[in-house]
XYZ file of C-alpha atoms in Angstrom:
462
model
C 10.465 8.010 -16.876
C 12.463 7.201 -20.056
C 13.083 3.371 -19.047
C 10.438 0.519 -19.111
C 9.117 0.107 -15.610
C 11.277 -1.902 -13.382
C 13.987 -1.878 -15.830
C 16.063 1.072 -14.733
C 19.342 0.528 -12.696
C 21.239 3.564 -13.546
C 20.350 5.281 -10.265
C 21.390 1.876 -8.293
C 24.543 1.735 -10.221
C 25.754 5.108 -10.203
C 24.467 6.618 -7.006
C 23.256 3.349 -4.694
C 19.732 4.786 -5.009
C 17.578 2.399 -6.188
C 14.603 3.326 -8.601
C 12.828 0.186 -8.044
C 12.427 1.399 -4.160
C 11.528 4.837 -4.859
C 14.809 6.634 -4.590
C 15.487 7.618 -8.051
C 18.299 9.836 -8.414
C 17.076 11.265 -11.912
C 20.090 9.671 -14.037
C 17.965 10.351 -17.148
C 18.036 13.991 -16.466
C 21.511 14.667 -16.441
C 23.529 16.296 -19.516
C 25.624 13.947 -21.453
C 28.011 14.183 -24.455
C 27.376 11.736 -26.998
C 30.300 10.065 -28.625
C 30.833 7.963 -32.010
C 33.056 4.964 -32.172
C 36.264 6.981 -32.816
C 35.422 9.075 -29.698
C 34.258 12.323 -31.702
C 31.462 14.280 -30.029
C 28.369 13.992 -32.115
C 26.404 15.944 -29.128
C 28.023 18.199 -26.258
C 26.297 18.265 -22.698
C 22.845 17.422 -23.865
C 19.714 16.276 -21.952
C 19.628 13.257 -24.280
C 17.531 10.831 -22.086
C 15.255 13.914 -20.453
C 11.823 13.080 -21.777
C 8.812 15.675 -22.465
C 6.077 15.034 -19.743
C 3.503 12.515 -20.980
C 0.050 14.220 -21.959
C -2.601 12.068 -23.552
C -5.702 14.429 -22.857
C -5.939 15.244 -26.171
C -6.637 11.400 -26.915
C -8.914 10.206 -24.133
C -11.869 9.646 -26.108
C -9.664 7.369 -28.705
C -8.429 5.902 -25.399
C -11.421 5.313 -24.227
C -12.848 3.658 -27.073
C -9.763 1.224 -27.521
C -11.037 -0.293 -23.924
C -8.966 1.829 -21.718
C -10.998 1.930 -18.121
C -8.600 3.453 -15.928
C -6.258 6.345 -15.741
C -3.074 6.575 -13.801
C -1.804 10.361 -13.175
C 1.658 10.693 -12.148
C 2.360 12.621 -9.113
C 5.749 11.363 -7.770
C 7.872 14.353 -6.749
C 5.387 16.902 -7.708
C 3.747 19.597 -5.322
C 0.233 19.784 -4.254
C -0.987 22.452 -6.890
C 0.505 20.275 -9.746
C -1.622 17.170 -8.543
C -4.706 19.602 -7.996
C -4.432 21.044 -11.465
C -3.829 17.734 -13.437
C -6.591 15.582 -11.922
C -9.155 18.731 -12.384
C -8.258 18.783 -15.942
C -8.645 14.992 -16.817
C -11.695 14.991 -14.617
C -13.332 17.663 -16.897
C -12.211 16.283 -20.001
C -13.599 12.766 -19.108
C -17.043 14.579 -17.698
C -17.455 16.214 -21.237
C -16.731 12.918 -23.008
C -19.429 11.157 -20.577
C -21.960 13.787 -21.042
C -21.834 13.845 -24.751
C -22.007 9.902 -25.029
C -23.998 8.760 -22.161
C -25.093 5.523 -24.035
C -21.539 4.637 -24.491
C -19.905 5.238 -21.224
C -21.016 5.003 -17.311
C -18.823 6.167 -14.702
C -17.605 3.723 -12.008
C -18.141 6.452 -9.365
C -20.845 8.978 -8.437
C -21.035 12.421 -7.697
C -20.068 15.978 -9.388
C -16.819 17.338 -9.259
C -16.744 21.241 -9.302
C -13.594 23.532 -9.284
C -12.624 26.901 -8.247
C -10.038 27.463 -10.706
C -9.873 26.683 -14.643
C -7.655 23.595 -14.746
C -4.493 24.183 -17.439
C -1.546 21.655 -17.351
C 0.757 24.360 -19.028
C 0.441 26.386 -15.988
C 1.934 23.876 -13.745
C 5.387 22.539 -13.807
C 5.894 20.637 -17.142
C 8.803 20.271 -19.569
C 6.802 20.338 -22.526
C 4.342 17.590 -23.810
C 4.394 14.299 -25.654
C 1.850 11.591 -26.199
C 4.762 8.864 -25.889
C 4.304 6.555 -28.544
C 0.502 6.604 -28.344
C 0.358 7.193 -32.381
C 3.791 5.734 -33.348
C 7.086 6.670 -32.890
C 7.753 10.579 -33.232
C 11.091 12.654 -32.726
C 10.049 15.341 -30.716
C 10.316 13.357 -27.298
C 12.852 15.330 -25.349
C 13.843 18.697 -24.142
C 17.590 18.507 -25.108
C 18.410 22.257 -23.597
C 16.855 21.632 -20.147
C 15.408 19.304 -17.950
C 13.678 21.965 -15.884
C 10.199 23.150 -16.252
C 9.643 25.845 -19.123
C 5.967 26.147 -18.168
C 3.825 28.005 -20.671
C 4.727 30.345 -23.533
C 3.572 33.856 -22.582
C 5.067 35.956 -25.290
C 8.451 37.612 -26.918
C 10.793 40.293 -25.197
C 9.735 43.524 -27.184
C 12.325 45.978 -25.888
C 15.127 45.655 -23.355
C 15.823 48.502 -21.205
C 18.294 49.380 -18.143
C 16.188 47.724 -15.371
C 12.966 46.445 -17.120
C 11.877 44.961 -20.404
C 8.479 45.114 -22.445
C 6.492 41.685 -23.633
C 4.649 41.490 -26.779
C 1.767 39.124 -26.435
C -1.866 38.800 -24.749
C -0.544 37.231 -21.529
C -1.028 39.205 -18.306
C 1.451 39.022 -15.610
C 1.494 39.452 -11.497
C 4.147 40.540 -9.228
C 6.226 37.222 -8.032
C 5.757 35.501 -11.503
C 8.888 33.446 -12.377
C 9.904 33.774 -16.165
C 12.539 32.127 -18.165
C 14.269 31.708 -21.605
C 16.639 30.053 -23.717
C 19.738 32.092 -24.201
C 21.775 32.361 -27.215
C 23.831 29.236 -26.211
C 20.873 27.166 -25.423
C 20.988 27.306 -21.725
C 17.810 28.004 -19.756
C 17.726 31.267 -17.836
C 15.108 32.078 -14.975
C 14.705 35.098 -13.298
C 11.769 36.657 -10.689
C 9.648 39.292 -11.590
C 9.329 41.801 -8.869
C 7.110 44.551 -10.204
C 4.637 44.485 -13.323
C 3.466 47.630 -14.941
C 1.084 46.602 -17.665
C 3.462 44.723 -20.190
C 6.608 46.260 -18.785
C 8.332 43.980 -16.268
C 10.693 44.864 -13.604
C 12.814 41.760 -12.794
C 14.799 41.497 -9.298
C 18.035 41.400 -11.388
C 17.955 41.912 -14.897
C 18.903 38.455 -16.621
C 22.093 38.108 -18.691
C 21.426 37.172 -22.473
C 17.915 38.721 -22.730
C 17.306 40.484 -25.961
C 14.292 41.359 -28.156
C 12.568 38.958 -29.872
C 13.445 35.880 -27.499
C 10.623 33.416 -26.623
C 9.386 33.945 -22.849
C 7.986 31.389 -20.637
C 6.355 31.461 -17.372
C 7.400 28.450 -15.434
C 5.882 29.746 -12.084
C 2.663 31.795 -12.117
C 2.041 33.486 -9.279
C -1.683 33.918 -9.408
C -2.381 30.558 -10.346
C -0.272 29.288 -7.506
C -2.237 31.635 -5.191
C -5.733 30.154 -6.307
C -4.224 26.478 -5.862
C -3.201 27.181 -2.335
C -6.864 27.647 -1.245
C -9.547 24.643 -1.178
C -10.247 24.147 -5.104
C -12.583 21.438 -5.310
C -15.729 20.009 -3.997
C -17.557 16.480 -4.949
C -21.291 16.267 -4.063
C -24.000 13.483 -4.892
C -27.255 14.948 -6.249
C -30.067 13.931 -4.133
C -34.022 14.375 -4.716
C -36.107 14.519 -1.424
C -39.870 13.785 -1.137
C -42.012 14.798 1.768
C -45.757 13.515 1.911
C -48.276 12.647 4.382
C -48.290 9.341 5.830
C -50.896 8.267 8.340
C -50.508 10.637 11.472
C -47.381 12.177 10.323
C -45.089 12.694 7.169
C -42.812 10.675 5.524
C -39.460 11.733 4.267
C -37.325 10.016 1.434
C -34.020 10.643 0.276
C -32.812 9.243 -3.078
C -29.243 9.563 -4.339
C -28.471 9.852 -8.306
C -27.354 6.118 -8.166
C -30.745 4.895 -6.751
C -29.932 4.517 -3.350
C -33.077 5.381 -1.234
C -33.656 5.756 2.386
C -37.162 6.680 4.162
C -38.741 7.452 7.490
C -41.941 8.457 8.763
C -42.140 10.827 11.444
C -45.130 10.926 13.715
C -45.915 14.320 14.402
C -49.004 17.025 14.976
C -50.218 18.127 11.572
C -51.294 21.976 11.690
C -52.223 23.623 8.609
C -49.807 26.430 7.472
C -50.681 30.025 6.166
C -48.509 29.747 3.217
C -47.145 27.180 0.730
C -44.209 25.510 2.443
C -42.494 24.348 -0.471
C -39.619 27.258 -0.598
C -39.279 26.774 3.090
C -39.021 23.128 3.223
C -36.501 23.246 0.163
C -34.288 25.799 1.812
C -33.969 23.713 4.946
C -33.290 20.436 2.942
C -30.466 22.067 1.033
C -28.680 23.083 4.127
C -26.500 19.716 3.596
C -23.243 21.608 4.596
C -20.245 19.654 4.789
C -21.882 16.300 3.562
C -21.437 14.402 0.754
C -24.578 15.343 -0.827
C -26.412 18.420 -2.438
C -29.806 18.992 -3.216
C -31.216 18.571 -6.754
C -35.245 18.472 -6.462
C -37.883 18.231 -3.781
C -41.410 16.822 -4.105
C -44.209 17.899 -1.696
C -47.438 16.365 -1.230
C -48.340 17.638 2.417
C -51.530 19.482 1.744
C -54.657 19.286 3.587
C -58.180 18.750 1.744
C -58.615 22.469 1.760
C -55.056 22.659 0.026
C -53.213 24.201 2.779
C -49.790 22.816 3.649
C -48.930 21.392 6.832
C -46.727 23.587 8.829
C -43.484 22.099 9.649
C -40.892 23.847 12.139
C -37.682 24.569 10.488
C -35.994 22.705 13.583
C -38.028 19.697 13.468
C -37.194 19.416 9.445
C -33.579 19.899 10.157
C -33.586 16.958 12.538
C -35.231 14.496 10.106
C -32.802 15.999 7.664
C -29.612 14.975 9.445
C -31.056 11.553 10.589
C -31.971 10.707 6.830
C -28.443 11.636 5.973
C -27.165 9.271 8.707
C -29.150 6.469 7.096
C -27.854 7.358 3.780
C -24.370 7.028 4.846
C -24.752 3.693 6.672
C -26.438 2.208 3.688
C -23.979 3.729 1.222
C -21.248 1.869 3.235
C -23.292 -1.429 3.661
C -23.878 -1.326 -0.317
C -20.220 -1.162 -1.072
C -18.233 -3.074 1.246
C -14.320 -2.681 1.166
C -12.655 -5.364 -0.897
C -11.230 -8.346 0.795
C -7.579 -8.392 1.774
C -5.656 -9.836 -1.566
C -4.890 -13.174 -1.428
C -1.641 -13.869 -3.091
C -2.075 -17.647 -4.051
C -4.958 -16.282 -6.264
C -2.182 -14.779 -8.660
C -1.065 -18.333 -9.331
C -4.245 -19.517 -10.729
C -5.498 -19.227 -14.511
C -3.986 -17.410 -17.091
C -0.937 -16.334 -14.722
C 1.081 -19.587 -15.172
C 1.585 -19.641 -19.132
C 2.163 -15.876 -18.971
C 4.929 -16.197 -15.851
C 6.065 -19.154 -17.956
C 6.889 -17.171 -20.933
C 8.289 -14.246 -18.900
C 10.831 -16.915 -17.021
C 11.657 -17.955 -20.562
C 12.762 -14.840 -21.920
C 15.147 -14.204 -19.209
C 18.224 -16.082 -20.520
C 18.299 -20.173 -20.301
C 14.839 -21.873 -19.549
C 14.069 -21.636 -15.934
C 16.839 -19.035 -15.182
C 15.849 -15.635 -13.802
C 18.402 -12.794 -14.116
C 18.333 -9.597 -11.759
C 16.218 -8.188 -14.508
C 13.385 -9.704 -12.543
C 13.922 -7.845 -9.640
C 13.920 -10.617 -6.832
C 14.672 -9.338 -3.787
C 12.886 -11.256 -1.038
C 12.058 -15.036 -0.129
C 8.347 -14.610 -0.931
C 8.802 -13.391 -4.562
C 11.799 -16.275 -4.749
C 9.073 -19.022 -3.609
C 6.522 -17.448 -6.072
C 8.874 -17.930 -9.158
C 9.677 -21.264 -8.129
C 6.255 -22.537 -8.087
C 5.961 -21.040 -11.565
C 9.077 -23.221 -12.825
C 11.997 -20.921 -12.195
C 14.917 -23.142 -11.264
C 17.901 -20.602 -11.133
C 17.459 -17.116 -9.613
C 19.791 -14.493 -9.458
C 19.472 -11.476 -6.726
C 18.036 -8.314 -7.646
C 20.734 -5.628 -8.285
C 20.093 -3.755 -4.723
C 20.556 -7.047 -2.804
C 23.764 -8.634 -4.805
C 25.408 -5.039 -5.355
C 26.701 -6.764 -8.328
C 27.038 -4.538 -11.502
C 24.464 -5.381 -14.044
C 25.403 -5.362 -17.737
C 22.029 -3.365 -18.716
C 21.199 -0.360 -16.696
C 18.135 0.856 -18.755
C 16.032 -0.421 -21.211
C 13.835 1.946 -23.225
C 11.392 2.209 -26.451
C 12.919 5.828 -26.807
C 16.032 5.655 -28.952
C 18.310 8.399 -29.493
C 19.541 7.663 -32.891
C 15.829 7.994 -33.906
C 15.440 11.210 -32.216
C 18.576 12.866 -33.816
C 17.541 11.708 -37.190
C 20.532 9.012 -37.426
C 18.098 5.686 -37.578
C 19.460 3.222 -40.236
C 15.965 1.606 -40.420
C 13.915 5.223 -40.695
C 16.258 7.642 -41.794
C 18.832 5.345 -43.883
C 21.655 6.779 -41.678
C 25.010 4.771 -41.319
C 24.672 2.270 -38.313
C 26.927 4.372 -35.798
C 28.088 2.566 -32.493
C 27.320 5.334 -29.741
C 27.935 6.014 -26.008
C 27.093 8.541 -23.565
C 29.444 10.287 -21.373
C 28.528 11.792 -18.104
C 29.793 15.183 -16.503
C 32.248 12.991 -14.587
C 33.749 11.159 -17.544
C 31.899 7.917 -17.114
C 30.829 6.247 -20.346
C 27.553 4.302 -20.924
C 27.629 2.259 -24.293
C 24.255 2.181 -26.218
C 23.023 -0.879 -27.799
C 20.408 -1.079 -30.621
C 17.961 -3.426 -30.808
C 16.369 -2.420 -34.277
C 14.457 -5.453 -34.642
C 12.220 -4.579 -31.598
C 12.916 -0.590 -31.747
C 14.465 -0.656 -28.328
C 17.499 1.233 -27.178
C 19.726 -0.266 -24.227
C 22.157 1.737 -21.951
C 24.966 -0.377 -20.664
C 27.050 -0.295 -17.644
C 29.843 2.335 -17.850
C 33.334 1.460 -18.890
C 36.654 2.306 -17.580
C 37.156 4.704 -20.529
C 37.489 8.323 -19.345
C 38.223 9.842 -22.608
């Protein structure tokens, strides 16, 4: 999202669909004209608010060192393959850091994740990537040409023929791939590949505007999507097992990687085996199937005085294994009880009071909360009153009264286009956006705080 969380009302204002209620119509992905104070077009039909996707995977270690302990990965409006790919990618990058720096970091969960594919964010839906202010303000935050996924660059067009074309590069292609390119007007053109013969591709229909030396992108990877359509990941907890003589029977112990241990002594008739039982026992104990566990090590102390091992029928050992797994599951639940139901009154204690008081004070006059506070129900209203609010305006979705500010964002169009008075020494121009239906949205620039505000549309249709 280009706007600060909870501070975007453009979708509600223009389409009656509230972004704060999960119904965003993606106003920021639309094309706009950019007009100066005299009504002249600075930019024509460009996607001036459509940010690249945030990708901070290359900065994970620095983020951890700065104190980050939890990551939120956005999967809203994304398909299953996207979520599989991106979460697996971050999981692997984090595990690499933890493995290299075991004395600095400890995972909050246990188990090892394994994947049947090689995660790569560039092979899923993406609009290009940005680290979004992580290292300061940059001017490469939007894809002005299109809000759609361009995907991964796969080469250049080498030669165009009557019903096919060739590609230079090292990428391989598959029947059903979706490819795209930017034509001479900067518009995204996409097409499906019907047939592949080496580096010669036969589209379903030859796309207009395709010419040599154009960069080619793949926004639908048939082979990759096929891999992701099947089960792709497992997560198992490593376990060590020990089997030893104990009185008139055998004692089986199961210990998980986090130290949880269960054990049970099984009375049984002990008979000498004709050969070592280590491999037979290991094969039986590693048959953990679809449980949450996998075997890491087995230790045996089941020899008689003459060094012959005890013989244990496979069916008996399988039953013991299942019994200990059930005990371990029960112990794990008991050791990690579910969190109690959240008590809303706890949020009013401690440091929250001065923080909320400061928040209320920034709204307008002291004690007055404007529609920007998104107060839409009785409980929210009572909560803010308990923190010192005296006058509370309804949320925009409740009052249906047009708000002044539709969007507050740290992203700045003037900076993106090299027109910032503060950083580029440019003249401070008044600017507004004009949508395809002629509505205009004045832009207000708070240069002191490096913020941009998109304001409600005016009656000007010119």
